[in-house]
Amino acid sequence: MPGTRFVIGWIDEDTPHGLPEHIEIIPCHIFADHHWAQMCARYTDIELAAACRPLLGLTLAERSGEGEQVTFLSPTTSLYRSFDHLDGTRAPMFLSPNIAVPTRPGPGPDDKRILNIGMFHSGAWGLRASEETRRFLTWWSGRTRDRAFLDLCHGMCLDQLWLNYAPVLLDAPLIVRHPAWHIGLHNLSAIRLEYGEDACLADGLPLVSADFCGMTGFHPVWTDHAAAGLAHPAFARLFRRYTADLEAYESYRIPGLPAFGRPLTAPPFRNLRRSLKSNLERLNEFIDTFTI
């Protein structure tokens, strides 16, 4: 969008060269300050990237003038058109709900799964720089310095679960319920996504953005639902376009594993082990309730 500054919070040790002049890179170790070494040792690469999001937001909010809009979009997000029309208020922050309507039976995450991972998606949020929002980001980033693990069994889900507090700690944040905003594996089963003559439509409205987290690389939450994304004709078509767009940036690719954070890879036979575990649990339940 005209007049917009584009900033990348960069975690890796090496940085890409030859980026367009309008793109600024901020190395994460700068705004993480003296916590950086501990965070790298503590987190996997996925956890570290998530933990840095509110720290980047706080850095940008402190650099911005009063009331200036700061928007965060994850690297797996594609933006198809302006989203200015979605925010008709002067809300201190906008949040993207994982689901905006009750879930329907299907391959996507159900209501209980959403409760585990959080009400709001941390891959798309924005705020207006103010004392109130800087105070919230200070609180949020303080939590993610040492409490951004992915451990659903112990009530932790990266940076995302802490966003549940935003409606409590901020004065009337905007919850974006527009059906064409931030479509992904988190809400694919709750909307009607289809291709029209000229564009992809979500519940009949032109698509604004989509998130492909879990589709291109292993993610311990969203990769479980990737098969449903590939089986959805319209979403699969969007994903093919997304991967084709990524090939255009091949010259910026940095080879090798991330320099910071412990690399997280998919455990071998992940789905088979999960299926066996489920079957064993059902067998155990049957044995416990069998009348002798």
Tab-separated table of C-alpha atoms in Angstrom:
chain	number	residue	atom	x	y	z
A	1	MET	CA	0.000	0.000	0.000
A	2	PRO	CA	1.364	3.483	-0.840
A	3	GLY	CA	3.322	5.111	1.951
A	4	THR	CA	3.681	1.893	3.925
A	5	ARG	CA	7.001	0.950	5.488
A	6	PHE	CA	7.845	-2.742	5.179
A	7	VAL	CA	9.925	-4.166	8.019
A	8	ILE	CA	11.170	-7.740	8.484
A	9	GLY	CA	12.073	-9.031	11.935
A	10	TRP	CA	15.037	-11.264	11.080
A	11	ILE	CA	16.115	-14.170	13.294
A	12	ASP	CA	18.837	-15.923	11.306
A	13	GLU	CA	22.511	-15.035	11.544
A	14	ASP	CA	22.914	-14.427	7.808
A	15	THR	CA	20.728	-11.881	6.033
A	16	PRO	CA	19.577	-11.849	2.399
A	17	HIS	CA	21.239	-9.390	0.052
A	18	GLY	CA	19.809	-7.235	-2.694
A	19	LEU	CA	16.396	-6.634	-1.124
A	20	PRO	CA	14.327	-3.734	-2.509
A	21	GLU	CA	15.081	-0.365	-0.931
A	22	HIS	CA	11.648	-0.054	0.714
A	23	ILE	CA	12.270	-3.178	2.850
A	24	GLU	CA	14.039	-2.746	6.191
A	25	ILE	CA	15.496	-5.653	8.149
A	26	ILE	CA	15.703	-5.516	11.949
A	27	PRO	CA	17.808	-8.351	13.419
A	28	CYS	CA	15.914	-9.847	16.343
A	29	HIS	CA	18.953	-9.972	18.608
A	30	ILE	CA	18.880	-6.166	18.656
A	31	PHE	CA	15.434	-5.795	20.201
A	32	ALA	CA	15.709	-8.984	22.305
A	33	ASP	CA	18.748	-7.358	23.938
A	34	HIS	CA	20.387	-9.364	26.727
A	35	HIS	CA	17.635	-12.031	26.637
A	36	TRP	CA	18.700	-13.246	23.193
A	37	ALA	CA	21.211	-15.938	24.161
A	38	GLN	CA	18.837	-17.444	26.730
A	39	MET	CA	15.934	-17.433	24.265
A	40	CYS	CA	18.010	-19.182	21.583
A	41	ALA	CA	19.040	-21.885	24.029
A	42	ARG	CA	15.539	-22.248	25.447
A	43	TYR	CA	13.415	-22.420	22.302
A	44	THR	CA	13.129	-24.371	19.079
A	45	ASP	CA	13.270	-22.332	15.877
A	46	ILE	CA	9.441	-22.224	15.650
A	47	GLU	CA	9.105	-21.166	19.292
A	48	LEU	CA	11.834	-18.544	18.917
A	49	ALA	CA	10.172	-16.978	15.874
A	50	ALA	CA	6.882	-16.763	17.748
A	51	ALA	CA	8.499	-15.389	20.904
A	52	CYS	CA	10.030	-12.524	18.904
A	53	ARG	CA	6.744	-11.293	17.406
A	54	PRO	CA	5.580	-9.088	20.298
A	55	LEU	CA	9.158	-7.863	20.785
A	56	LEU	CA	9.196	-6.714	17.157
A	57	GLY	CA	5.777	-5.108	17.606
A	58	LEU	CA	6.994	-3.211	20.664
A	59	THR	CA	10.077	-2.001	18.792
A	60	LEU	CA	7.958	-0.703	15.910
A	61	ALA	CA	5.402	0.884	18.246
A	62	GLU	CA	8.183	2.741	20.061
A	63	ARG	CA	9.512	4.005	16.723
A	64	SER	CA	6.084	5.106	15.510
A	65	GLY	CA	4.245	8.342	16.098
A	66	GLU	CA	1.156	8.516	18.266
A	67	GLY	CA	-1.760	6.847	16.524
A	68	GLU	CA	0.339	5.428	13.684
A	69	GLN	CA	-0.800	2.003	12.479
A	70	VAL	CA	1.522	-0.978	13.005
A	71	THR	CA	0.477	-4.263	11.361
A	72	PHE	CA	2.091	-7.660	11.810
A	73	LEU	CA	1.672	-10.399	9.192
A	74	SER	CA	3.476	-13.733	9.444
A	75	PRO	CA	5.878	-14.759	6.639
A	76	THR	CA	3.394	-17.430	5.516
A	77	THR	CA	0.694	-14.836	4.796
A	78	SER	CA	-0.321	-13.680	1.315
A	79	LEU	CA	-2.075	-10.326	1.014
A	80	TYR	CA	-4.324	-10.037	-2.039
A	81	ARG	CA	-5.846	-6.584	-1.575
A	82	SER	CA	-5.900	-3.647	0.843
A	83	PHE	CA	-7.428	-4.279	4.250
A	84	ASP	CA	-7.950	-0.611	5.171
A	85	HIS	CA	-11.705	-1.027	4.802
A	86	LEU	CA	-11.779	-3.701	7.527
A	87	ASP	CA	-10.830	-1.229	10.247
A	88	GLY	CA	-13.365	1.556	10.314
A	89	THR	CA	-12.656	2.473	13.920
A	90	ARG	CA	-9.818	3.914	15.949
A	91	ALA	CA	-9.488	0.718	17.969
A	92	PRO	CA	-6.186	0.353	19.852
A	93	MET	CA	-5.611	-3.104	18.352
A	94	PHE	CA	-7.170	-5.434	15.823
A	95	LEU	CA	-7.228	-9.190	16.340
A	96	SER	CA	-7.842	-12.079	13.930
A	97	PRO	CA	-10.013	-14.781	15.507
A	98	ASN	CA	-9.116	-18.358	14.663
A	99	ILE	CA	-12.826	-18.920	14.111
A	100	ALA	CA	-15.589	-16.311	13.926
A	101	VAL	CA	-18.488	-18.777	13.819
A	102	PRO	CA	-19.056	-22.134	15.564
A	103	THR	CA	-17.095	-24.965	13.945
A	104	ARG	CA	-18.837	-27.589	11.847
A	105	PRO	CA	-17.956	-31.291	11.726
A	106	GLY	CA	-15.023	-31.721	9.361
A	107	PRO	CA	-11.277	-32.204	9.061
A	108	GLY	CA	-10.321	-28.867	10.582
A	109	PRO	CA	-9.741	-28.047	14.263
A	110	ASP	CA	-12.855	-28.266	16.436
A	111	ASP	CA	-13.935	-25.962	19.253
A	112	LYS	CA	-11.867	-27.791	21.867
A	113	ARG	CA	-8.736	-27.603	19.717
A	114	ILE	CA	-9.268	-23.849	19.316
A	115	LEU	CA	-9.516	-23.522	23.100
A	116	ASN	CA	-6.137	-25.251	23.382
A	117	ILE	CA	-4.340	-23.043	20.872
A	118	GLY	CA	-6.038	-19.725	21.633
A	119	MET	CA	-8.915	-17.581	20.432
A	120	PHE	CA	-6.815	-15.343	18.181
A	121	HIS	CA	-4.265	-16.046	15.455
A	122	SER	CA	-0.890	-14.454	16.170
A	123	GLY	CA	-0.029	-14.430	12.459
A	124	ALA	CA	-2.170	-11.341	11.797
A	125	TRP	CA	-2.704	-8.468	14.207
A	126	GLY	CA	-2.239	-4.739	14.275
A	127	LEU	CA	-2.358	-1.760	16.588
A	128	ARG	CA	-2.197	1.995	16.791
A	129	ALA	CA	0.891	3.220	18.606
A	130	SER	CA	-0.075	4.662	21.972
A	131	GLU	CA	0.827	4.409	25.626
A	132	GLU	CA	-1.905	1.806	26.040
A	133	THR	CA	-0.706	-0.476	23.233
A	134	ARG	CA	2.965	-0.087	24.161
A	135	ARG	CA	2.052	-1.126	27.694
A	136	PHE	CA	0.255	-4.216	26.354
A	137	LEU	CA	3.180	-5.146	24.088
A	138	THR	CA	5.579	-4.748	27.005
A	139	TRP	CA	3.470	-7.201	29.000
A	140	TRP	CA	3.077	-9.626	26.072
A	141	SER	CA	6.767	-9.597	25.111
A	142	GLY	CA	7.704	-10.111	28.755
A	143	ARG	CA	5.681	-13.336	28.754
A	144	THR	CA	7.179	-14.674	25.533
A	145	ARG	CA	10.780	-14.223	26.670
A	146	ASP	CA	10.441	-17.388	28.754
A	147	ARG	CA	6.849	-18.633	28.316
A	148	ALA	CA	6.386	-19.168	24.587
A	149	PHE	CA	6.819	-22.929	24.532
A	150	LEU	CA	4.583	-25.151	22.455
A	151	ASP	CA	3.263	-27.450	25.171
A	152	LEU	CA	-0.499	-27.833	24.783
A	153	CYS	CA	-0.702	-30.408	27.570
A	154	HIS	CA	0.535	-27.765	30.009
A	155	GLY	CA	-1.512	-24.871	28.632
A	156	MET	CA	1.155	-23.213	26.484
A	157	CYS	CA	0.945	-22.333	22.783
A	158	LEU	CA	3.803	-20.105	21.631
A	159	ASP	CA	2.990	-16.383	21.643
A	160	GLN	CA	-0.598	-17.005	20.591
A	161	LEU	CA	-2.314	-18.088	23.798
A	162	TRP	CA	-1.358	-14.817	25.512
A	163	LEU	CA	-3.515	-12.922	23.007
A	164	ASN	CA	-6.561	-14.229	24.892
A	165	TYR	CA	-5.826	-11.442	27.381
A	166	ALA	CA	-5.989	-8.645	24.791
A	167	PRO	CA	-9.750	-7.966	25.166
A	168	VAL	CA	-9.203	-7.746	28.945
A	169	LEU	CA	-6.085	-5.585	29.014
A	170	LEU	CA	-7.006	-3.234	26.139
A	171	ASP	CA	-9.947	-0.873	25.837
A	172	ALA	CA	-12.255	-2.362	23.162
A	173	PRO	CA	-9.893	-3.940	20.603
A	174	LEU	CA	-11.411	-4.697	17.214
A	175	ILE	CA	-12.055	-8.374	16.431
A	176	VAL	CA	-12.007	-8.676	12.628
A	177	ARG	CA	-14.902	-10.967	11.687
A	178	HIS	CA	-14.736	-10.291	7.948
A	179	PRO	CA	-15.010	-13.751	6.304
A	180	ALA	CA	-12.389	-12.951	3.635
A	181	TRP	CA	-9.706	-11.925	6.135
A	182	HIS	CA	-6.897	-14.316	7.086
A	183	ILE	CA	-8.145	-17.602	5.683
A	184	GLY	CA	-6.123	-20.702	6.570
A	185	LEU	CA	-6.150	-24.169	8.044
A	186	HIS	CA	-7.516	-22.678	11.268
A	187	ASN	CA	-10.856	-21.641	9.740
A	188	LEU	CA	-11.090	-23.353	6.365
A	189	SER	CA	-13.968	-25.584	7.453
A	190	ALA	CA	-15.957	-22.621	8.779
A	191	ILE	CA	-16.198	-20.627	5.517
A	192	ARG	CA	-17.235	-21.156	1.918
A	193	LEU	CA	-14.097	-20.656	-0.174
A	194	GLU	CA	-14.446	-20.837	-3.955
A	195	TYR	CA	-13.105	-19.297	-7.140
A	196	GLY	CA	-15.257	-16.837	-9.048
A	197	GLU	CA	-14.627	-15.518	-12.533
A	198	ASP	CA	-11.902	-13.079	-11.512
A	199	ALA	CA	-10.873	-13.869	-7.925
A	200	CYS	CA	-11.123	-16.219	-5.008
A	201	LEU	CA	-14.167	-15.551	-2.846
A	202	ALA	CA	-14.780	-16.263	0.835
A	203	ASP	CA	-18.479	-16.412	1.642
A	204	GLY	CA	-19.027	-14.471	-1.574
A	205	LEU	CA	-16.532	-11.680	-0.784
A	206	PRO	CA	-13.173	-11.085	-2.528
A	207	LEU	CA	-10.365	-12.712	-0.575
A	208	VAL	CA	-8.200	-10.268	1.391
A	209	SER	CA	-5.523	-12.536	2.884
A	210	ALA	CA	-4.609	-16.177	3.452
A	211	ASP	CA	-2.134	-17.899	5.748
A	212	PHE	CA	-0.361	-21.073	4.597
A	213	CYS	CA	1.289	-21.943	7.913
A	214	GLY	CA	1.746	-25.700	8.142
A	215	MET	CA	1.575	-26.226	4.384
A	216	THR	CA	5.191	-25.677	3.319
A	217	GLY	CA	7.173	-26.904	6.330
A	218	PHE	CA	6.548	-28.792	9.515
A	219	HIS	CA	4.477	-27.018	12.138
A	220	PRO	CA	3.468	-29.043	15.213
A	221	VAL	CA	-0.095	-27.628	15.231
A	222	TRP	CA	-1.111	-26.826	11.667
A	223	THR	CA	0.671	-29.581	9.729
A	224	ASP	CA	-1.847	-32.031	11.212
A	225	HIS	CA	-4.503	-30.313	9.076
A	226	ALA	CA	-2.462	-29.832	5.888
A	227	ALA	CA	-4.160	-32.770	4.127
A	228	ALA	CA	-7.501	-31.008	4.501
A	229	GLY	CA	-6.006	-27.924	2.864
A	230	LEU	CA	-4.718	-29.910	-0.107
A	231	ALA	CA	-8.095	-31.630	-0.460
A	232	HIS	CA	-9.922	-28.297	-0.649
A	233	PRO	CA	-10.013	-27.266	-4.358
A	234	ALA	CA	-9.954	-23.486	-3.861
A	235	PHE	CA	-7.415	-23.489	-1.029
A	236	ALA	CA	-5.170	-25.928	-2.906
A	237	ARG	CA	-5.259	-23.583	-5.902
A	238	LEU	CA	-4.291	-20.655	-3.682
A	239	PHE	CA	-1.481	-22.722	-2.210
A	240	ARG	CA	-0.102	-23.576	-5.667
A	241	ARG	CA	-0.094	-19.880	-6.512
A	242	TYR	CA	1.642	-19.127	-3.205
A	243	THR	CA	4.414	-21.684	-3.805
A	244	ALA	CA	4.884	-20.374	-7.350
A	245	ASP	CA	5.276	-16.855	-5.938
A	246	LEU	CA	7.911	-18.123	-3.496
A	247	GLU	CA	9.999	-19.432	-6.384
A	248	ALA	CA	10.349	-15.859	-7.611
A	249	TYR	CA	12.312	-15.094	-4.430
A	250	GLU	CA	14.727	-17.997	-4.824
A	251	SER	CA	17.647	-15.584	-5.160
A	252	TYR	CA	17.131	-14.455	-1.540
A	253	ARG	CA	17.201	-17.971	-0.112
A	254	ILE	CA	19.807	-18.670	2.571
A	255	PRO	CA	20.874	-22.334	2.539
A	256	GLY	CA	21.253	-24.510	5.607
A	257	LEU	CA	19.500	-24.808	8.945
A	258	PRO	CA	18.574	-21.760	11.046
A	259	ALA	CA	21.486	-20.388	13.018
A	260	PHE	CA	19.393	-19.701	16.126
A	261	GLY	CA	16.930	-21.872	17.983
A	262	ARG	CA	16.994	-25.653	17.977
A	263	PRO	CA	15.724	-26.959	14.595
A	264	LEU	CA	12.340	-28.649	14.939
A	265	THR	CA	11.575	-31.455	12.515
A	266	ALA	CA	8.613	-33.773	12.170
A	267	PRO	CA	8.981	-36.939	14.268
A	268	PRO	CA	9.155	-40.058	12.064
A	269	PHE	CA	5.803	-41.783	11.466
A	270	ARG	CA	4.056	-38.988	13.398
A	271	ASN	CA	0.530	-39.770	12.173
A	272	LEU	CA	0.995	-43.547	12.487
A	273	ARG	CA	2.159	-43.198	16.085
A	274	ARG	CA	-0.782	-40.944	16.869
A	275	SER	CA	-3.208	-43.426	15.321
A	276	LEU	CA	-1.712	-46.327	17.290
A	277	LYS	CA	-1.900	-44.310	20.502
A	278	SER	CA	-5.573	-43.548	19.877
A	279	ASN	CA	-6.366	-47.195	19.143
A	280	LEU	CA	-4.551	-48.360	22.279
A	281	GLU	CA	-6.472	-45.853	24.380
A	282	ARG	CA	-9.776	-47.120	22.996
A	283	LEU	CA	-8.716	-50.723	23.653
A	284	ASN	CA	-7.735	-49.846	27.209
A	285	GLU	CA	-11.089	-48.142	27.769
A	286	PHE	CA	-12.902	-51.199	26.424
A	287	ILE	CA	-10.969	-53.499	28.782
A	288	ASP	CA	-11.721	-51.231	31.767
A	289	THR	CA	-15.464	-51.246	31.068
A	290	PHE	CA	-15.831	-54.887	29.969
A	291	THR	CA	-18.143	-56.823	32.269
A	292	ILE	CA	-16.571	-60.044	33.523
